[in-house]
Amino acid sequence: MCGITAYIGPRDAYPIVINGLKRLEYRGYDSAGIMLYDGEELQLSKTKGKVADLEKITATARNKRNGKIGIGHTRWATHGVPNDVNSHPHVSNSGDLVMVHNGIIENYDTIKKELTSRGYTFKSDTDTEVLVNLIEEVKLNEGCKLGKAVQLALNSVVGAYAIAVFDRTKPNELVVARLGSPIAIGIGEDFGEFFIASDASPFVEFTKDVVYLEDEELAIIKIGREVRVRKIHDDQLVDAMIQKLQISLEEIEKGGYDHFMLKEIYEQPKAITDTFRGRLMPEDNFIKLLGIDTYGERFLNADRVIIVACGTSWHAGLVGEYLLEDMARIPVEVEYASEFRYRNPVLTKNDVVIAISQSGETADTLAAIKLAKSRGAFVYGICNVVGSSIARETHTGTYTHAGPEIGVASTKAFTTQITVLTLMALKLGREKGSISEEMFGRYLKAMDKIPQQVEKLLEINDHVKSIADVYKNATNCLYLGRGFNFPVALEGALKLKEISYIHAEGYPAAEMKHGPIALIDENMPTFVIATKHGHYEKVVSNIQEIKSRSGKIIAIVTEGDTTVKEIADHTIEIPETEEALTPLLTTIPLQLLSYHIAVMLDKNVDQPRNLAKSVTVE
Ligand code: AGP
């Protein structure tokens, strides 16, 4: 978590760093800070709050905005409360070194005690201030340059980091390094300027050439020189591969919407189409998925598939379990990556692990992948961010191609992850012969219609908004669904919780009578997915049970439904599709509902409190 950005080159660094921080704010927004160097003085500004608050304190002081070198930070607090002092950048005791950091130094306390015994003093409670002083201590002790000092210091820390360090005594260079947290280096023409950031979004309008540091790598960045990358542990020189950026400025702006979340909800027809592109071929009755084309045997011969993920991606994984078991008849287990990685799971080389992650940087999912690989399992990634750590760490995989997702609440990532899982399940089912040719063809045609159906579904926005208005003051909500839509109920509850701070629980509908029904009264609305498939009648019975206890029902039903309409307080219709594909539709009204409730409650929809988009710490 935390966003870091830096610039070195001929331009004014201030606007580049500040705009970069705004684009990285999804990574954390507890505090923000910037350091600029104008050739004479270090200008440091930092504050609790958002980048907009930082702008306010720099707006009035011209000398706080000068310099061709700048480093900035937007923080998701780990060590020390969010206040001005704990904000980054942090400066070493001599005043020469300045550093921003994303990650956690686990042995910071031991190092701090050691440095304190040598006379160092600390202003903040952060692990970052300890690390910048450790680098200083190494530099003075060894009499070495900044790059070497950073390397030696990092070899004695335990934890995760992405850092950018500036040395006032060598003002033509920056040193960056990573272990577990991402760093992208944007390269200006003829190496005349460099942009550093946690992802490439801060410099997308300046350059398309980017080097992504791998774990355990350190780069020395000097104007006019190629980027020199070395391995931190053994100093070995690494070939820095320059890649071409695939995102555009337009994709990371709000494009007329009030919030990124709403934009991303509305982007779903396009996002799903982009996920299909070159893969779904209904006219040829064919699905092309490179990862499965090449490694299909691994799946077909697997004892089982284990899906690892966190949060919304975990919910997509649960839908994947229903899909893969139903269509491909492969046993599936779905695991929270954070539990899996520490549980000493039984894994063999006959297991296939699917790791799902929008950001491709989630620390727990990454660690689960490494564990699975170390036990010989084959690991398949489903990621959105191209070139992300998880995409690189997995043996193969499929990108969702949803485009940048900036709202902290995941929306289009969820539907495109389910899209990929559906394509995988169908393809494997066909290869295995567990799905008939006729069914396969029907599914392909139904899949092909999904983007248009989502487009049509989005027209109910005003209706959903009016329902949101009725229930916006609820303090507890229940979400129920069965089968393929049980994970959608979980996801609906998560969406409401994270952006409106209303307590919500998702349950399989039939579980209601084993406990949650005790909560039902006229003040607790229940959102039920009651589409006309599978266990429809049973869900209708659950609705009756709630109604007879004075509960309020908001039901998501299939177009033309009359039974539930008569019982429920409100209904939202979704177009008819195959049962296995309904999660792609039923989730849309629940996303809109959470969005509108959060807006009506005046919450920060895109940056909900205490959260960050990319969870790169444990
Ligand atoms: C979803 O709305 C959340 N922001 C969160 O649960 C998220 O899905 C989770 O942190 C996993 O992120 P990832 O997909 O980037 O790995």
XYZ file of C-alpha atoms and ligand atoms in Angstrom:
634
model
C 0.000 0.000 0.000
C 1.185 3.631 -0.089
C 2.018 5.331 -3.326
C 5.435 6.667 -4.159
C 6.405 8.878 -7.032
C 9.517 10.795 -8.024
C 10.940 12.841 -10.873
C 14.431 13.804 -11.963
C 15.038 15.787 -15.145
C 14.794 19.228 -16.742
C 11.145 19.981 -15.892
C 9.613 21.425 -12.728
C 9.121 18.394 -10.531
C 6.277 19.782 -8.404
C 3.307 19.374 -10.803
C 4.554 15.989 -11.981
C 4.920 14.628 -8.466
C 1.662 16.145 -7.169
C -0.406 14.887 -10.128
C 1.316 11.541 -9.815
C 0.363 11.343 -6.147
C -3.258 12.096 -7.022
C -3.279 9.139 -9.392
C -1.715 6.924 -6.749
C -4.040 8.019 -3.961
C -6.034 4.808 -4.400
C -3.054 3.109 -2.729
C -3.505 4.991 0.531
C -4.663 8.399 1.629
C -3.877 8.835 5.326
C -1.203 11.453 4.697
C 0.822 12.958 1.872
C 4.216 14.584 1.463
C 6.680 15.908 -1.057
C 10.385 16.839 -1.100
C 11.788 19.103 -3.791
C 15.394 20.039 -4.339
C 16.235 23.266 -6.127
C 20.010 22.865 -6.111
C 20.415 24.580 -2.759
C 17.802 23.602 -0.270
C 15.626 20.606 0.476
C 12.024 21.743 0.563
C 9.921 19.360 2.574
C 6.146 19.595 2.922
C 4.005 16.944 4.514
C 0.644 16.673 6.140
C -1.956 14.350 7.515
C -4.769 14.028 4.993
C -4.947 13.841 1.252
C -2.892 15.188 -1.604
C -5.387 18.074 -1.844
C -4.398 19.042 1.727
C -0.742 18.891 0.739
C -1.471 21.201 -2.186
C -3.074 23.693 0.180
C 0.064 23.984 2.287
C 2.369 24.271 -0.721
C 0.078 26.627 -2.678
C 1.025 29.735 -0.752
C 4.784 29.169 -0.486
C 6.505 29.478 -3.873
C 9.770 28.136 -2.436
C 7.922 24.934 -1.534
C 7.356 24.211 -5.214
C 10.788 24.766 -6.754
C 13.095 22.111 -8.058
C 13.841 19.714 -10.882
C 14.051 16.768 -8.505
C 11.110 15.709 -6.401
C 9.909 12.722 -4.440
C 6.420 12.289 -3.065
C 4.360 9.880 -1.043
C 0.757 9.117 -0.237
C 0.468 6.954 2.821
C -1.570 4.042 4.133
C -0.429 3.999 7.733
C 1.272 0.889 9.106
C 3.708 2.096 11.790
C 2.562 5.185 13.638
C -0.754 7.017 13.451
C -1.480 9.178 10.406
C -0.134 12.597 11.416
C 2.198 15.233 9.942
C 5.323 13.839 11.627
C 4.789 10.250 10.515
C 4.123 11.368 6.934
C 6.764 10.675 4.318
C 9.307 11.692 3.017
C 11.614 11.056 5.951
C 14.983 12.741 6.331
C 18.125 11.254 7.872
C 19.777 12.792 10.950
C 22.403 14.654 8.879
C 19.666 16.123 6.720
C 21.301 14.716 3.571
C 19.184 11.678 2.762
C 15.493 11.797 1.964
C 13.377 8.692 1.468
C 9.858 7.517 0.665
C 8.820 3.949 1.382
C 5.967 1.578 0.642
C 5.990 -1.592 2.753
C 6.957 -2.712 6.238
C 10.388 -3.181 7.810
C 9.680 -5.934 10.305
C 12.955 -5.711 12.283
C 12.844 -1.909 12.517
C 12.671 -1.937 16.305
C 15.955 -3.826 16.701
C 17.648 -1.550 14.158
C 16.210 1.524 15.869
C 17.635 0.472 19.237
C 21.032 -0.130 17.650
C 21.011 3.249 15.891
C 19.808 4.988 19.056
C 22.763 3.522 20.948
C 24.983 5.126 18.317
C 23.458 8.549 18.902
C 20.712 8.660 16.257
C 17.467 10.364 17.174
C 14.026 9.839 15.684
C 11.146 12.252 15.264
C 8.525 9.828 14.012
C 7.193 6.375 14.939
C 7.851 5.019 11.472
C 9.969 2.130 10.250
C 10.881 4.355 7.293
C 12.776 6.891 9.379
C 14.733 3.970 10.846
C 15.634 2.682 7.379
C 16.786 6.038 6.010
C 19.057 6.445 9.042
C 20.375 2.930 8.671
C 21.323 3.803 5.079
C 23.044 6.921 6.367
C 24.916 4.970 9.023
C 26.126 2.437 6.429
C 27.144 5.220 4.036
C 29.203 6.993 6.702
C 30.700 3.823 8.152
C 31.646 2.261 4.841
C 32.519 5.543 3.149
C 30.530 4.375 0.111
C 28.168 5.950 -2.392
C 24.403 6.055 -1.935
C 23.638 3.035 -4.169
C 26.037 0.792 -2.252
C 24.796 2.056 1.102
C 21.203 1.336 0.137
C 22.170 -2.145 -0.987
C 24.080 -2.986 2.194
C 21.352 -1.572 4.404
C 18.638 -3.506 2.605
C 20.580 -6.701 3.074
C 20.153 -6.301 6.810
C 16.433 -5.620 6.897
C 13.546 -8.066 7.057
C 10.294 -7.091 5.439
C 8.884 -5.611 2.273
C 9.698 -2.378 0.552
C 9.628 -0.170 -2.442
C 11.833 2.850 -1.753
C 13.119 5.943 -3.500
C 16.119 7.665 -1.906
C 17.717 11.033 -2.653
C 21.101 12.231 -1.406
C 21.642 15.994 -1.231
C 25.390 15.460 -1.661
C 24.810 13.655 -5.014
C 21.899 15.624 -6.427
C 21.961 14.181 -9.946
C 20.705 10.737 -9.007
C 17.977 8.758 -7.308
C 18.219 5.232 -5.966
C 15.175 2.967 -5.972
C 14.718 -0.615 -4.803
C 11.975 -3.170 -4.363
C 11.091 -6.298 -2.466
C 7.433 -7.206 -2.436
C 6.113 -3.751 -3.381
C 6.091 -2.495 -6.956
C 8.300 0.138 -8.615
C 7.984 1.341 -12.203
C 10.649 3.553 -13.810
C 9.476 5.696 -16.723
C 12.289 6.619 -19.078
C 12.300 9.956 -20.912
C 13.813 10.455 -24.367
C 17.561 9.740 -24.532
C 17.509 9.040 -20.790
C 17.125 12.793 -20.267
C 14.561 12.442 -17.512
C 13.107 9.723 -15.300
C 9.768 9.186 -13.607
C 9.464 6.753 -10.727
C 6.187 5.497 -9.320
C 4.370 2.606 -7.667
C 2.621 2.033 -10.986
C 2.937 3.673 -14.369
C -0.167 5.876 -14.118
C 1.686 9.010 -12.872
C 3.805 9.269 -16.012
C 1.590 7.879 -18.734
C 1.444 11.249 -20.572
C 5.244 11.684 -20.528
C 6.636 8.364 -21.694
C 5.559 4.905 -22.798
C 8.949 3.325 -22.002
C 9.025 1.660 -18.642
C 11.227 -0.660 -16.607
C 9.496 -2.640 -13.846
C 11.879 -3.611 -11.077
C 11.708 -7.234 -9.989
C 11.908 -8.281 -6.345
C 15.358 -7.879 -4.797
C 16.435 -5.340 -7.405
C 17.950 -1.925 -6.950
C 18.324 0.743 -9.639
C 20.606 3.744 -9.792
C 18.979 6.433 -11.876
C 21.173 9.187 -13.302
C 20.249 11.722 -15.952
C 21.795 10.883 -19.331
C 22.622 7.320 -18.313
C 20.895 4.014 -18.889
C 19.168 2.645 -15.812
C 21.586 0.390 -13.907
C 19.826 -2.442 -12.154
C 21.516 -4.793 -9.684
C 20.436 -7.659 -7.481
C 20.360 -6.494 -3.883
C 21.705 -9.643 -2.278
C 24.735 -10.306 -4.535
C 25.277 -7.083 -6.524
C 24.880 -8.942 -9.814
C 24.123 -6.638 -12.783
C 20.697 -7.280 -14.357
C 19.532 -6.500 -17.892
C 16.819 -3.895 -17.418
C 14.105 -4.757 -19.922
C 12.311 -1.698 -21.291
C 8.625 -2.433 -21.881
C 5.962 -0.414 -23.716
C 3.150 0.947 -21.572
C -0.310 -0.187 -22.565
C -2.496 2.258 -20.625
C -3.625 5.669 -21.853
C -4.364 8.914 -20.016
C -8.049 8.661 -20.907
C -8.334 5.313 -19.159
C -7.182 6.696 -15.842
C -9.391 9.807 -15.811
C -12.994 10.045 -14.626
C -14.351 10.891 -18.077
C -17.315 12.980 -16.882
C -18.471 10.592 -14.151
C -18.699 11.832 -10.554
C -16.633 8.923 -9.284
C -14.285 6.298 -10.648
C -16.528 3.622 -9.171
C -19.513 4.750 -11.234
C -17.344 5.036 -14.348
C -16.045 1.517 -13.753
C -19.557 0.119 -13.191
C -20.592 1.650 -16.523
C -17.468 0.366 -18.238
C -18.480 -3.250 -17.643
C -20.064 -3.918 -21.066
C -16.808 -2.795 -22.679
C -14.603 -4.498 -20.097
C -16.356 -7.847 -20.601
C -16.139 -7.405 -24.386
C -12.414 -6.720 -24.036
C -12.058 -9.866 -21.938
C -13.786 -11.829 -24.730
C -11.763 -10.275 -27.547
C -9.902 -12.909 -29.545
C -11.091 -15.579 -27.097
C -14.830 -16.073 -27.449
C -15.762 -17.178 -30.969
C -19.437 -18.157 -30.985
C -19.628 -18.284 -34.785
C -16.868 -20.928 -34.826
C -18.170 -22.612 -31.672
C -14.717 -22.112 -30.165
C -12.909 -20.591 -27.181
C -9.277 -19.642 -27.529
C -7.330 -19.220 -24.301
C -3.605 -19.399 -24.732
C -2.928 -20.518 -21.152
C -5.351 -23.433 -21.462
C -4.346 -24.210 -25.057
C -0.778 -24.673 -23.864
C -1.305 -26.145 -20.413
C -4.804 -27.701 -20.645
C -3.395 -31.141 -19.785
C -2.272 -29.836 -16.384
C -5.898 -29.022 -15.596
C -7.348 -32.156 -17.147
C -4.944 -34.376 -15.216
C -5.124 -32.386 -11.992
C -6.274 -34.045 -8.782
C -7.965 -30.779 -7.920
C -7.870 -27.057 -8.506
C -7.228 -24.703 -5.606
C -8.229 -21.090 -6.104
C -6.397 -18.525 -3.947
C -7.365 -14.867 -3.709
C -8.494 -12.105 -1.346
C -11.615 -9.942 -1.032
C -13.637 -9.484 -4.190
C -11.241 -11.689 -6.151
C -11.946 -14.444 -3.619
C -15.658 -14.011 -4.320
C -14.949 -14.377 -8.049
C -13.011 -17.529 -7.114
C -16.128 -18.920 -5.396
C -18.114 -18.374 -8.586
C -15.219 -20.137 -10.348
C -15.683 -23.135 -8.053
C -19.311 -23.510 -9.136
C -18.352 -23.028 -12.797
C -15.382 -25.425 -12.923
C -17.143 -28.138 -10.966
C -20.348 -27.840 -12.956
C -18.895 -27.538 -16.438
C -15.488 -29.236 -16.254
C -16.163 -31.667 -13.375
C -12.840 -30.818 -11.701
C -12.872 -30.707 -7.871
C -12.213 -27.162 -6.689
C -11.309 -25.630 -3.340
C -11.334 -21.894 -2.787
C -8.951 -20.498 -0.200
C -8.275 -17.112 1.340
C -4.658 -16.542 0.305
C -3.869 -15.199 3.779
C -4.950 -18.463 5.416
C -3.576 -20.775 2.765
C -0.059 -19.342 2.929
C 0.297 -20.028 6.644
C -1.663 -23.270 6.919
C 0.959 -25.706 5.713
C -1.507 -26.935 3.078
C -1.187 -30.384 1.520
C -0.058 -29.713 -2.044
C 1.372 -31.940 -4.740
C 2.599 -31.527 -8.283
C -0.777 -32.825 -9.437
C -2.511 -29.756 -8.026
C -3.320 -26.719 -10.099
C -3.536 -23.426 -8.240
C -5.441 -20.514 -9.776
C -4.458 -17.154 -8.286
C -6.907 -14.323 -8.903
C -5.977 -10.679 -8.385
C -7.022 -7.413 -9.964
C -3.880 -5.535 -8.973
C -1.536 -8.478 -9.305
C 0.289 -7.107 -6.249
C -1.670 -8.454 -3.261
C 0.967 -9.642 -0.790
C -0.968 -12.629 0.561
C -1.872 -13.917 -2.905
C 1.713 -13.502 -4.059
C 2.974 -15.426 -1.031
C 0.391 -18.190 -1.639
C 1.677 -18.526 -5.222
C 5.274 -18.803 -4.062
C 4.290 -21.470 -1.542
C 2.339 -23.454 -4.163
C 5.266 -23.269 -6.597
C 7.707 -24.387 -3.942
C 5.561 -27.523 -3.427
C 5.555 -28.290 -7.152
C 2.011 -27.158 -7.976
C 1.247 -25.561 -11.327
C 0.071 -21.962 -10.895
C -2.288 -20.140 -13.250
C -2.862 -16.396 -12.774
C -5.938 -14.318 -13.529
C -4.827 -10.696 -13.267
C -5.895 -7.352 -14.573
C -2.693 -5.339 -14.308
C -0.358 -6.290 -17.134
C 3.195 -6.984 -16.001
C 2.196 -7.070 -12.316
C 4.089 -9.206 -9.799
C 1.471 -11.981 -9.758
C 1.310 -12.067 -13.559
C 5.068 -12.539 -13.612
C 5.237 -15.022 -10.762
C 2.653 -17.484 -12.139
C 3.526 -20.196 -14.706
C 0.927 -18.888 -17.132
C -2.469 -17.258 -17.027
C -5.032 -14.969 -18.545
C -5.290 -11.205 -18.303
C -8.781 -9.846 -17.769
C -8.082 -6.687 -19.854
C -10.625 -4.721 -17.819
C -8.536 -1.528 -18.050
C -7.307 0.368 -14.974
C -9.608 0.011 -11.957
C -9.070 3.012 -9.700
C -12.076 3.029 -7.334
C -11.059 1.096 -4.240
C -14.292 -0.907 -4.454
C -13.755 -3.520 -7.116
C -16.496 -3.708 -9.766
C -15.391 -4.413 -13.326
C -12.531 -6.542 -11.994
C -15.111 -8.901 -10.461
C -17.199 -9.351 -13.599
C -14.176 -9.760 -15.865
C -12.600 -12.307 -13.495
C -15.855 -14.291 -13.646
C -15.782 -13.918 -17.435
C -12.304 -15.494 -17.598
C -13.312 -18.279 -15.200
C -16.383 -19.013 -17.319
C -14.288 -19.219 -20.489
C -11.853 -21.540 -18.713
C -14.602 -23.799 -17.345
C -16.320 -24.033 -20.731
C -13.109 -24.760 -22.593
C -11.981 -27.391 -20.108
C -15.490 -28.893 -20.005
C -15.505 -29.265 -23.744
C -12.017 -30.788 -23.832
C -12.960 -33.185 -21.081
C -16.269 -34.036 -22.682
C -18.145 -33.143 -19.512
C -20.275 -30.603 -21.314
C -22.310 -31.525 -24.373
C -21.643 -29.885 -27.751
C -25.155 -28.500 -27.668
C -24.738 -26.964 -24.211
C -21.334 -25.586 -25.180
C -22.850 -23.832 -28.188
C -25.719 -22.470 -26.102
C -23.318 -21.084 -23.507
C -21.193 -19.399 -26.140
C -24.207 -17.659 -27.626
C -25.427 -16.636 -24.174
C -21.948 -15.336 -23.241
C -21.831 -13.300 -26.407
C -25.012 -11.482 -25.383
C -23.784 -10.592 -21.879
C -22.204 -7.194 -22.717
C -25.445 -5.985 -24.340
C -27.464 -7.315 -21.432
C -25.241 -5.489 -18.939
C -25.655 -2.338 -21.043
C -29.436 -2.715 -20.854
C -29.323 -3.516 -17.152
C -27.487 -0.270 -16.461
C -30.627 1.569 -17.611
C -32.233 0.638 -14.281
C -29.875 3.025 -12.508
C -32.662 5.446 -11.480
C -34.831 2.631 -10.161
C -31.913 1.318 -8.079
C -31.230 4.857 -6.862
C -34.825 5.177 -5.633
C -34.430 1.904 -3.686
C -31.139 3.178 -2.262
C -32.987 6.236 -1.012
C -35.435 4.068 0.959
C -32.732 1.978 2.667
C -29.832 4.408 3.022
C -30.318 4.748 6.774
C -30.335 1.037 7.526
C -27.609 0.018 9.942
C -27.606 -3.706 9.114
C -28.394 -5.505 5.870
C -28.595 -9.125 4.836
C -27.676 -10.435 1.374
C -28.898 -13.863 0.308
C -28.242 -15.973 -2.770
C -27.935 -19.622 -3.716
C -25.690 -21.632 -6.006
C -23.853 -19.447 -8.513
C -25.336 -16.400 -6.801
C -24.248 -17.192 -3.258
C -20.844 -15.512 -3.940
C -22.721 -12.565 -5.465
C -24.532 -12.144 -2.143
C -21.149 -12.056 -0.367
C -19.848 -9.536 -2.886
C -22.977 -7.368 -2.565
C -22.494 -7.228 1.210
C -18.786 -6.409 0.865
C -19.547 -3.558 -1.561
C -22.037 -1.995 0.842
C -19.736 -2.386 3.866
C -16.628 -0.966 2.318
C -18.034 2.227 0.832
C -21.029 3.119 3.013
C -19.769 1.637 6.320
C -23.159 -0.048 6.836
C -22.861 -3.480 8.399
C -23.884 -6.144 5.897
C -23.670 -9.937 5.814
C -23.878 -12.277 2.861
C -25.272 -15.803 3.323
C -26.350 -18.765 1.255
C -30.140 -18.285 1.331
C -30.821 -21.650 2.958
C -28.413 -20.918 5.822
C -30.617 -18.064 6.950
C -32.686 -20.275 9.223
C -29.537 -21.488 10.988
C -28.948 -18.161 12.686
C -29.299 -14.921 10.716
C -33.115 -15.122 10.746
C -32.911 -14.078 14.406
C -31.851 -10.637 13.197
C -34.844 -10.096 10.950
C -37.207 -7.277 11.834
C -38.753 -4.338 10.007
C -35.490 -2.386 10.269
C -33.223 -4.871 8.538
C -33.560 -5.013 4.756
C -32.708 -8.279 2.992
C -31.406 -8.230 -0.568
C -32.202 -11.557 -2.194
C -31.048 -12.901 -5.534
C -34.070 -14.857 -6.714
C -33.593 -15.488 -10.420
C -35.737 -18.145 -12.088
C -33.313 -21.036 -11.995
C -32.217 -24.006 -9.959
C -33.531 -23.425 -6.490
C -35.989 -20.664 -7.269
C -38.871 -22.135 -5.275
C -36.655 -22.637 -2.259
C -35.481 -19.028 -2.390
C -39.119 -17.941 -2.676
C -39.796 -19.869 0.535
C -36.901 -18.046 2.216
C -38.429 -14.753 1.113
C -41.785 -15.779 2.620
C -40.043 -16.632 5.886
C -38.514 -13.184 6.042
C -41.766 -11.443 5.117
C -43.661 -13.275 7.815
C -41.215 -11.771 10.316
C -41.846 -8.237 9.050
C -38.548 -8.105 7.150
C -38.177 -5.896 4.085
C -37.245 -7.649 0.839
C -35.465 -6.245 -2.167
C -35.292 -9.036 -4.735
C -33.289 -9.385 -7.911
C -35.488 -11.392 -10.247
C -35.603 -12.559 -13.844
C -37.434 -10.298 -16.288
C -41.150 -11.088 -16.264
C -41.184 -12.690 -12.806
C -44.541 -12.341 -11.105
C -44.298 -14.626 -8.043
C -41.583 -12.731 -6.151
C -42.990 -9.396 -7.310
C -46.125 -10.091 -5.305
C -44.240 -10.766 -2.084
C -41.182 -8.505 -2.207
C -41.159 -4.837 -1.253
C -39.046 -3.988 -4.295
C -37.831 -5.970 -7.278
C -35.048 -5.365 -9.775
C -35.256 -7.307 -13.027
C -32.326 -8.816 -14.871
C -32.461 -10.165 -18.437
C -32.829 -13.905 -19.006
C -29.614 -15.892 -19.422
C -28.176 -19.310 -18.561
C -28.066 -19.912 -14.801
C -24.262 -20.183 -14.704
C -23.953 -16.749 -16.292
C -26.361 -14.925 -13.969
C -23.596 -13.628 -11.608
C -22.448 -11.394 -14.472
C -25.843 -9.694 -14.349
C -27.089 -9.980 -10.762
C -24.007 -8.231 -9.419
C -24.654 -5.022 -11.409
C -27.684 -3.715 -9.442
C -25.919 -4.532 -6.167
C -22.910 -2.452 -7.247
C -25.200 0.460 -8.184
C -27.127 0.153 -4.944
C -23.982 0.387 -2.793
C -22.722 3.258 -4.899
C -25.899 5.320 -4.476
C -26.220 4.627 -0.754
C -22.604 5.738 -0.210
C -23.161 8.922 -2.242
C -26.387 9.685 -0.358
C -24.544 9.221 2.954
C -21.852 11.583 1.699
C -19.083 8.986 1.971
C -15.893 9.033 -0.019
C -16.878 6.459 -2.612
C -13.541 6.051 -4.378
C -11.380 6.239 -1.291
C -13.263 4.680 1.615
C -11.731 5.092 5.068
C -8.989 2.709 6.225
C -8.776 0.933 2.863
C -6.338 0.924 -0.012
C -6.677 -0.510 -3.461
C -3.548 -2.535 -3.541
C -2.814 -4.453 -0.344
C 0.910 -5.066 -0.570
C 1.374 -5.663 3.156
C 0.189 -8.596 5.244
C -12.796 -5.071 -3.138
O -13.757 -4.120 -3.355
C -11.692 -4.709 -2.262
N -11.153 -3.454 -2.549
C -10.707 -5.811 -1.936
O -11.438 -6.809 -1.280
C -9.886 -6.449 -3.069
O -10.700 -7.203 -3.906
C -8.766 -7.320 -2.452
O -7.922 -6.508 -1.707
C -7.993 -8.105 -3.479
O -7.318 -7.282 -4.360
P -6.669 -7.857 -5.685
O -7.780 -8.359 -6.541
O -5.977 -6.685 -6.297
O -5.749 -8.955 -5.297
